[in-house]
PDB file of C-alpha atoms in Angstrom:
ATOM      1  CA  UNK A   1      13.860  -7.276  13.575  1.00 65.00           C
ATOM      2  CA  UNK A   2      14.969  -6.572  10.021  1.00 81.00           C
ATOM      3  CA  UNK A   3      12.319  -5.200   7.700  1.00 92.00           C
ATOM      4  CA  UNK A   4      11.399  -6.096   4.133  1.00 96.00           C
ATOM      5  CA  UNK A   5      14.377  -5.549   1.845  1.00 96.00           C
ATOM      6  CA  UNK A   6      14.146  -4.603  -1.810  1.00 97.00           C
ATOM      7  CA  UNK A   7      16.655  -3.935  -4.538  1.00 97.00           C
ATOM      8  CA  UNK A   8      17.458  -2.019  -6.556  1.00 97.00           C
ATOM      9  CA  UNK A   9      15.963   1.141  -5.111  1.00 96.00           C
ATOM     10  CA  UNK A  10      15.937   2.934  -8.447  1.00 97.00           C
ATOM     11  CA  UNK A  11      16.032   1.745 -12.036  1.00 98.00           C
ATOM     12  CA  UNK A  12      15.853   3.599 -15.340  1.00 98.00           C
ATOM     13  CA  UNK A  13      15.396   1.608 -18.537  1.00 98.00           C
ATOM     14  CA  UNK A  14      14.240   2.187 -22.073  1.00 98.00           C
ATOM     15  CA  UNK A  15      10.953   0.814 -23.324  1.00 97.00           C
ATOM     16  CA  UNK A  16      11.112  -2.751 -24.610  1.00 97.00           C
ATOM     17  CA  UNK A  17      13.993  -3.566 -22.253  1.00 98.00           C
ATOM     18  CA  UNK A  18      13.619  -6.041 -19.433  1.00 98.00           C
ATOM     19  CA  UNK A  19      14.057  -5.468 -15.701  1.00 98.00           C
ATOM     20  CA  UNK A  20      13.940  -7.515 -12.517  1.00 98.00           C
ATOM     21  CA  UNK A  21      13.264  -6.566  -8.925  1.00 98.00           C
ATOM     22  CA  UNK A  22      14.200  -8.527  -5.827  1.00 98.00           C
ATOM     23  CA  UNK A  23      12.476  -8.786  -2.466  1.00 98.00           C
ATOM     24  CA  UNK A  24      13.550 -10.420   0.794  1.00 97.00           C
ATOM     25  CA  UNK A  25      10.651 -10.598   3.258  1.00 97.00           C
ATOM     26  CA  UNK A  26      10.752 -10.481   7.016  1.00 96.00           C
ATOM     27  CA  UNK A  27      12.048 -13.767   8.399  1.00 94.00           C
ATOM     28  CA  UNK A  28       9.229 -16.199   9.123  1.00 93.00           C
ATOM     29  CA  UNK A  29       6.663 -14.416   6.989  1.00 95.00           C
ATOM     30  CA  UNK A  30       4.864 -16.916   4.803  1.00 94.00           C
ATOM     31  CA  UNK A  31       2.877 -14.467   2.695  1.00 95.00           C
ATOM     32  CA  UNK A  32       4.496 -12.128   0.194  1.00 96.00           C
ATOM     33  CA  UNK A  33       2.874  -9.469  -1.965  1.00 96.00           C
ATOM     34  CA  UNK A  34       3.948  -7.313  -4.888  1.00 98.00           C
ATOM     35  CA  UNK A  35       2.149  -4.018  -5.402  1.00 97.00           C
ATOM     36  CA  UNK A  36       2.448  -1.407  -8.147  1.00 98.00           C
ATOM     37  CA  UNK A  37       2.057   2.230  -7.120  1.00 96.00           C
ATOM     38  CA  UNK A  38       1.702   4.722  -9.952  1.00 95.00           C
ATOM     39  CA  UNK A  39       2.429   8.326  -9.042  1.00 92.00           C
ATOM     40  CA  UNK A  40      -0.526   9.916  -7.293  1.00 89.00           C
ATOM     41  CA  UNK A  41      -2.392   6.657  -6.746  1.00 92.00           C
ATOM     42  CA  UNK A  42      -2.719   4.006  -4.104  1.00 93.00           C
ATOM     43  CA  UNK A  43      -0.833   0.726  -4.418  1.00 95.00           C
ATOM     44  CA  UNK A  44      -2.430  -1.960  -6.584  1.00 95.00           C
ATOM     45  CA  UNK A  45      -1.908  -5.635  -5.808  1.00 95.00           C
ATOM     46  CA  UNK A  46      -0.121  -7.509  -8.588  1.00 97.00           C
ATOM     47  CA  UNK A  47       0.505 -10.909  -7.050  1.00 96.00           C
ATOM     48  CA  UNK A  48       0.283 -12.693  -3.718  1.00 96.00           C
ATOM     49  CA  UNK A  49       2.319 -15.734  -2.664  1.00 95.00           C
ATOM     50  CA  UNK A  50       1.697 -18.099   0.195  1.00 94.00           C
ATOM     51  CA  UNK A  51       5.044 -19.796   0.791  1.00 91.00           C
ATOM     52  CA  UNK A  52       6.128 -20.581  -2.786  1.00 87.00           C
ATOM     53  CA  UNK A  53       2.636 -20.904  -4.255  1.00 92.00           C
ATOM     54  CA  UNK A  54       0.598 -18.205  -6.000  1.00 93.00           C
ATOM     55  CA  UNK A  55      -2.622 -17.253  -4.195  1.00 92.00           C
ATOM     56  CA  UNK A  56      -3.791 -14.430  -6.461  1.00 91.00           C
ATOM     57  CA  UNK A  57      -2.302 -13.056  -9.670  1.00 94.00           C
ATOM     58  CA  UNK A  58      -5.516 -11.809 -11.253  1.00 92.00           C
ATOM     59  CA  UNK A  59      -4.171  -8.272 -11.714  1.00 93.00           C
ATOM     60  CA  UNK A  60      -0.747  -9.245 -13.019  1.00 96.00           C
ATOM     61  CA  UNK A  61      -0.306  -8.428 -16.742  1.00 95.00           C
ATOM     62  CA  UNK A  62       0.930 -11.892 -17.566  1.00 95.00           C
ATOM     63  CA  UNK A  63       1.954 -11.066 -21.123  1.00 96.00           C
ATOM     64  CA  UNK A  64       4.855  -9.026 -19.770  1.00 97.00           C
ATOM     65  CA  UNK A  65       5.078  -9.513 -16.006  1.00 98.00           C
ATOM     66  CA  UNK A  66       6.238 -12.619 -14.204  1.00 98.00           C
ATOM     67  CA  UNK A  67       7.060 -13.366 -10.598  1.00 97.00           C
ATOM     68  CA  UNK A  68       8.428 -16.247  -8.625  1.00 96.00           C
ATOM     69  CA  UNK A  69       9.208 -17.079  -5.054  1.00 96.00           C
ATOM     70  CA  UNK A  70      11.783 -19.794  -4.887  1.00 83.00           C
ATOM     71  CA  UNK A  71      11.935 -21.856  -1.712  1.00 86.00           C
ATOM     72  CA  UNK A  72       9.212 -19.732  -0.196  1.00 85.00           C
ATOM     73  CA  UNK A  73      11.533 -16.908   0.863  1.00 93.00           C
ATOM     74  CA  UNK A  74      12.953 -14.364  -1.605  1.00 96.00           C
ATOM     75  CA  UNK A  75      10.940 -13.256  -4.592  1.00 97.00           C
ATOM     76  CA  UNK A  76      11.672 -11.661  -7.948  1.00 98.00           C
ATOM     77  CA  UNK A  77       9.343  -9.675 -10.177  1.00 98.00           C
ATOM     78  CA  UNK A  78      10.254  -9.330 -13.840  1.00 98.00           C
ATOM     79  CA  UNK A  79       8.967  -7.121 -16.614  1.00 98.00           C
ATOM     80  CA  UNK A  80       9.742  -8.051 -20.220  1.00 97.00           C
ATOM     81  CA  UNK A  81       9.349  -6.001 -22.348  1.00 96.00           C
ATOM     82  CA  UNK A  82       8.734  -2.817 -20.398  1.00 97.00           C
ATOM     83  CA  UNK A  83       6.292  -0.153 -21.526  1.00 97.00           C
ATOM     84  CA  UNK A  84       6.141   3.532 -20.639  1.00 97.00           C
ATOM     85  CA  UNK A  85       3.071   2.933 -18.472  1.00 97.00           C
ATOM     86  CA  UNK A  86       5.072   0.552 -16.268  1.00 98.00           C
ATOM     87  CA  UNK A  87       6.805   3.548 -14.703  1.00 98.00           C
ATOM     88  CA  UNK A  88       5.871   3.256 -11.043  1.00 97.00           C
ATOM     89  CA  UNK A  89       7.102   2.267  -7.623  1.00 96.00           C
ATOM     90  CA  UNK A  90       7.033  -1.482  -7.045  1.00 98.00           C
ATOM     91  CA  UNK A  91       6.411  -2.331  -3.426  1.00 97.00           C
ATOM     92  CA  UNK A  92       6.981  -5.663  -1.797  1.00 97.00           C
ATOM     93  CA  UNK A  93       5.156  -6.526   1.411  1.00 96.00           C
ATOM     94  CA  UNK A  94       5.148  -9.546   3.670  1.00 95.00           C
ATOM     95  CA  UNK A  95       3.012 -10.866   6.472  1.00 93.00           C
ATOM     96  CA  UNK A  96       2.982 -13.789   8.870  1.00 92.00           C
ATOM     97  CA  UNK A  97      -0.092 -15.132   7.128  1.00 86.00           C
ATOM     98  CA  UNK A  98      -2.905 -14.074   4.851  1.00 80.00           C
ATOM     99  CA  UNK A  99      -4.941 -12.408   7.605  1.00 78.00           C
ATOM    100  CA  UNK A 100      -2.030 -10.730   9.322  1.00 83.00           C
ATOM    101  CA  UNK A 101      -0.747  -7.180   9.043  1.00 86.00           C
ATOM    102  CA  UNK A 102       1.394  -6.464   5.993  1.00 91.00           C
ATOM    103  CA  UNK A 103       4.774  -4.793   6.291  1.00 93.00           C
ATOM    104  CA  UNK A 104       6.065  -2.890   3.297  1.00 95.00           C
ATOM    105  CA  UNK A 105       9.558  -2.571   1.916  1.00 95.00           C
ATOM    106  CA  UNK A 106      11.088   0.707   0.689  1.00 94.00           C
ATOM    107  CA  UNK A 107      10.083   0.044  -2.911  1.00 96.00           C
ATOM    108  CA  UNK A 108      11.828   0.147  -6.269  1.00 97.00           C
ATOM    109  CA  UNK A 109      11.190   3.238  -8.354  1.00 97.00           C
ATOM    110  CA  UNK A 110      11.127   2.279 -12.052  1.00 98.00           C
ATOM    111  CA  UNK A 111      11.318   4.860 -14.803  1.00 98.00           C
ATOM    112  CA  UNK A 112      10.743   3.677 -18.378  1.00 98.00           C
ATOM    113  CA  UNK A 113      11.866   6.135 -21.039  1.00 97.00           C
TER     114      UNK A 113
ATOM    115  CA  UNK B   1     -14.788  -6.194  -6.974  1.00 77.00           C
ATOM    116  CA  UNK B   2     -13.880  -4.312  -3.835  1.00 82.00           C
ATOM    117  CA  UNK B   3     -13.623  -0.554  -4.270  1.00 90.00           C
ATOM    118  CA  UNK B   4     -12.245   1.887  -1.732  1.00 94.00           C
ATOM    119  CA  UNK B   5     -12.938   5.606  -1.941  1.00 95.00           C
ATOM    120  CA  UNK B   6     -11.326   8.294   0.153  1.00 97.00           C
ATOM    121  CA  UNK B   7     -12.263  11.906   0.554  1.00 96.00           C
ATOM    122  CA  UNK B   8     -11.006  14.446   0.431  1.00 97.00           C
ATOM    123  CA  UNK B   9      -8.107  13.611  -1.879  1.00 96.00           C
ATOM    124  CA  UNK B  10      -6.326  16.815  -0.965  1.00 96.00           C
ATOM    125  CA  UNK B  11      -6.491  18.730   2.280  1.00 94.00           C
ATOM    126  CA  UNK B  12      -4.667  21.840   3.374  1.00 95.00           C
ATOM    127  CA  UNK B  13      -5.213  22.849   6.956  1.00 92.00           C
ATOM    128  CA  UNK B  14      -3.707  25.009   9.633  1.00 94.00           C
ATOM    129  CA  UNK B  15      -1.922  23.816  12.714  1.00 96.00           C
ATOM    130  CA  UNK B  16      -4.171  23.431  15.705  1.00 96.00           C
ATOM    131  CA  UNK B  17      -7.285  22.589  13.688  1.00 96.00           C
ATOM    132  CA  UNK B  18      -9.257  19.357  13.676  1.00 96.00           C
ATOM    133  CA  UNK B  19     -10.277  17.443  10.598  1.00 95.00           C
ATOM    134  CA  UNK B  20     -11.570  14.063   9.430  1.00 97.00           C
ATOM    135  CA  UNK B  21     -10.675  11.907   6.437  1.00 97.00           C
ATOM    136  CA  UNK B  22     -13.368   9.527   5.218  1.00 98.00           C
ATOM    137  CA  UNK B  23     -12.964   6.086   3.694  1.00 97.00           C
ATOM    138  CA  UNK B  24     -15.841   4.191   2.088  1.00 95.00           C
ATOM    139  CA  UNK B  25     -15.529   0.630   0.845  1.00 93.00           C
ATOM    140  CA  UNK B  26     -17.920  -1.193  -1.419  1.00 88.00           C
ATOM    141  CA  UNK B  27     -18.263  -4.719  -0.094  1.00 79.00           C
ATOM    142  CA  UNK B  28     -18.077  -6.573   3.172  1.00 74.00           C
ATOM    143  CA  UNK B  29     -14.468  -6.848   4.217  1.00 72.00           C
ATOM    144  CA  UNK B  30     -12.550  -8.486   7.020  1.00 69.00           C
ATOM    145  CA  UNK B  31     -10.566  -5.502   8.110  1.00 86.00           C
ATOM    146  CA  UNK B  32      -9.613  -1.909   7.448  1.00 92.00           C
ATOM    147  CA  UNK B  33      -6.119  -0.436   7.523  1.00 94.00           C
ATOM    148  CA  UNK B  34      -4.752   3.070   7.632  1.00 96.00           C
ATOM    149  CA  UNK B  35      -1.267   3.811   6.311  1.00 96.00           C
ATOM    150  CA  UNK B  36       0.877   6.881   6.167  1.00 97.00           C
ATOM    151  CA  UNK B  37       3.283   7.618   3.314  1.00 94.00           C
ATOM    152  CA  UNK B  38       5.864  10.393   3.315  1.00 94.00           C
ATOM    153  CA  UNK B  39       7.229  11.650  -0.039  1.00 89.00           C
ATOM    154  CA  UNK B  40       9.584   9.124  -1.561  1.00 85.00           C
ATOM    155  CA  UNK B  41       9.066   6.692   1.300  1.00 88.00           C
ATOM    156  CA  UNK B  42       7.241   3.434   1.763  1.00 88.00           C
ATOM    157  CA  UNK B  43       4.023   2.803   3.666  1.00 93.00           C
ATOM    158  CA  UNK B  44       3.923   2.973   7.432  1.00 93.00           C
ATOM    159  CA  UNK B  45       1.100   1.138   9.176  1.00 92.00           C
ATOM    160  CA  UNK B  46      -0.955   3.336  11.494  1.00 95.00           C
ATOM    161  CA  UNK B  47      -4.039   1.341  12.464  1.00 94.00           C
ATOM    162  CA  UNK B  48      -5.696  -2.010  11.873  1.00 92.00           C
ATOM    163  CA  UNK B  49      -9.441  -2.070  12.553  1.00 92.00           C
ATOM    164  CA  UNK B  50     -10.994  -5.492  12.869  1.00 87.00           C
ATOM    165  CA  UNK B  51     -14.579  -5.143  13.969  1.00 82.00           C
ATOM    166  CA  UNK B  52     -17.619  -2.906  13.926  1.00 83.00           C
ATOM    167  CA  UNK B  53     -17.275  -0.031  16.327  1.00 85.00           C
ATOM    168  CA  UNK B  54     -13.522  -0.437  16.638  1.00 89.00           C
ATOM    169  CA  UNK B  55     -11.731   2.742  17.659  1.00 93.00           C
ATOM    170  CA  UNK B  56      -7.980   3.170  17.920  1.00 95.00           C
ATOM    171  CA  UNK B  57      -5.953   6.206  18.891  1.00 97.00           C
ATOM    172  CA  UNK B  58      -2.305   7.094  18.614  1.00 96.00           C
ATOM    173  CA  UNK B  59      -1.288  10.586  19.567  1.00 96.00           C
ATOM    174  CA  UNK B  60      -3.295  13.095  17.550  1.00 97.00           C
ATOM    175  CA  UNK B  61      -4.778  10.453  15.238  1.00 98.00           C
ATOM    176  CA  UNK B  62      -7.898   8.422  15.905  1.00 98.00           C
ATOM    177  CA  UNK B  63      -9.414   5.853  13.568  1.00 97.00           C
ATOM    178  CA  UNK B  64     -12.848   4.263  13.722  1.00 96.00           C
ATOM    179  CA  UNK B  65     -14.779   1.652  11.791  1.00 94.00           C
ATOM    180  CA  UNK B  66     -18.502   1.298  11.051  1.00 92.00           C
ATOM    181  CA  UNK B  67     -18.949  -1.943   9.123  1.00 89.00           C
ATOM    182  CA  UNK B  68     -22.689  -1.438   8.656  1.00 90.00           C
ATOM    183  CA  UNK B  69     -22.105   1.846   6.855  1.00 91.00           C
ATOM    184  CA  UNK B  70     -18.884   0.486   5.282  1.00 92.00           C
ATOM    185  CA  UNK B  71     -17.154   3.605   6.523  1.00 94.00           C
ATOM    186  CA  UNK B  72     -13.930   4.321   8.341  1.00 96.00           C
ATOM    187  CA  UNK B  73     -12.736   7.700   9.523  1.00 97.00           C
ATOM    188  CA  UNK B  74      -9.331   9.061  10.452  1.00 98.00           C
ATOM    189  CA  UNK B  75      -9.659  12.038  12.752  1.00 98.00           C
ATOM    190  CA  UNK B  76      -6.853  14.490  13.308  1.00 97.00           C
ATOM    191  CA  UNK B  77      -6.914  16.512  16.497  1.00 97.00           C
ATOM    192  CA  UNK B  78      -4.985  19.773  16.880  1.00 96.00           C
ATOM    193  CA  UNK B  79      -2.911  19.141  13.770  1.00 95.00           C
ATOM    194  CA  UNK B  80       0.833  19.750  13.751  1.00 96.00           C
ATOM    195  CA  UNK B  81       3.166  20.162  10.774  1.00 95.00           C
ATOM    196  CA  UNK B  82       4.759  16.732  11.328  1.00 95.00           C
ATOM    197  CA  UNK B  83       1.482  15.079  10.346  1.00 96.00           C
ATOM    198  CA  UNK B  84       1.837  16.348   6.765  1.00 97.00           C
ATOM    199  CA  UNK B  85       1.857  13.232   4.563  1.00 97.00           C
ATOM    200  CA  UNK B  86      -0.379  11.144   2.333  1.00 96.00           C
ATOM    201  CA  UNK B  87      -2.798   8.885   4.191  1.00 97.00           C
ATOM    202  CA  UNK B  88      -4.209   5.742   2.643  1.00 97.00           C
ATOM    203  CA  UNK B  89      -6.993   3.505   3.780  1.00 96.00           C
ATOM    204  CA  UNK B  90      -7.063  -0.064   2.564  1.00 95.00           C
ATOM    205  CA  UNK B  91      -9.526  -2.879   2.897  1.00 92.00           C
ATOM    206  CA  UNK B  92      -9.180  -6.594   2.406  1.00 83.00           C
ATOM    207  CA  UNK B  93      -8.810  -9.988   3.906  1.00 73.00           C
ATOM    208  CA  UNK B  94      -7.028 -13.054   2.693  1.00 74.00           C
ATOM    209  CA  UNK B  95      -6.557 -11.808  -0.864  1.00 75.00           C
ATOM    210  CA  UNK B  96      -4.355  -8.797  -0.300  1.00 83.00           C
ATOM    211  CA  UNK B  97      -5.397  -5.191   0.124  1.00 89.00           C
ATOM    212  CA  UNK B  98      -7.350  -2.741  -2.024  1.00 92.00           C
ATOM    213  CA  UNK B  99      -6.204   0.812  -1.439  1.00 95.00           C
ATOM    214  CA  UNK B 100      -7.932   4.128  -1.812  1.00 95.00           C
ATOM    215  CA  UNK B 101      -6.293   6.874  -3.855  1.00 95.00           C
ATOM    216  CA  UNK B 102      -4.935   8.543  -0.744  1.00 96.00           C
ATOM    217  CA  UNK B 103      -5.473  11.879   0.985  1.00 97.00           C
ATOM    218  CA  UNK B 104      -2.615  14.313   0.510  1.00 97.00           C
ATOM    219  CA  UNK B 105      -2.530  16.309   3.745  1.00 96.00           C
ATOM    220  CA  UNK B 106      -0.627  19.562   4.137  1.00 97.00           C
ATOM    221  CA  UNK B 107      -0.562  21.231   7.534  1.00 96.00           C
ATOM    222  CA  UNK B 108       0.562  24.820   7.504  1.00 93.00           C
ATOM    223  CA  UNK B 109       1.827  26.851  10.453  1.00 86.00           C
TER     224      UNK B 109
END
């Protein structure tokens, strides 16, 4: 069974630029999550989708971050404009449903200079 | 707001020794997870604990859950170098997971 796929794996941008990350969940998984992991910390949930609807985005900085999940499969997370403090690893996870185990992708390491 | 606290945050130990990592969470939660993360890698699921008194073991690692005390432990028996990694506990239910800050474990020969 293929795991959660993410791209790109690494991205370096300057502050005030925009960036987008892509996630393809495990086939059949209805729930998709985006987490932000700052160096030395645990992952923090940014947004949770159930199929193509948002379940929780309370910790998403909506003035600069946006996310969508078209057709309930792939998802993109966008940052515009980026700030230095956005430097982190962005992890995508998926699960069969909201109470099921989450499987994490390899992450995208973002460096904002 | 659910809070998850781990201790210690850093642990250096010798091979062959036993040790325990503690995870406290602040509010009633549906389940407790333990993950392992190697440097530059993603999270690998170790254990999912669903009920009070749950105990799970895999090799040299054993996890337990006490929902009344809101405490989970990850016990390492006769540590080996390959177990060096960062270990996270996470709690949550339908709304995604809240993670602790992680325990950075170094096992020296």
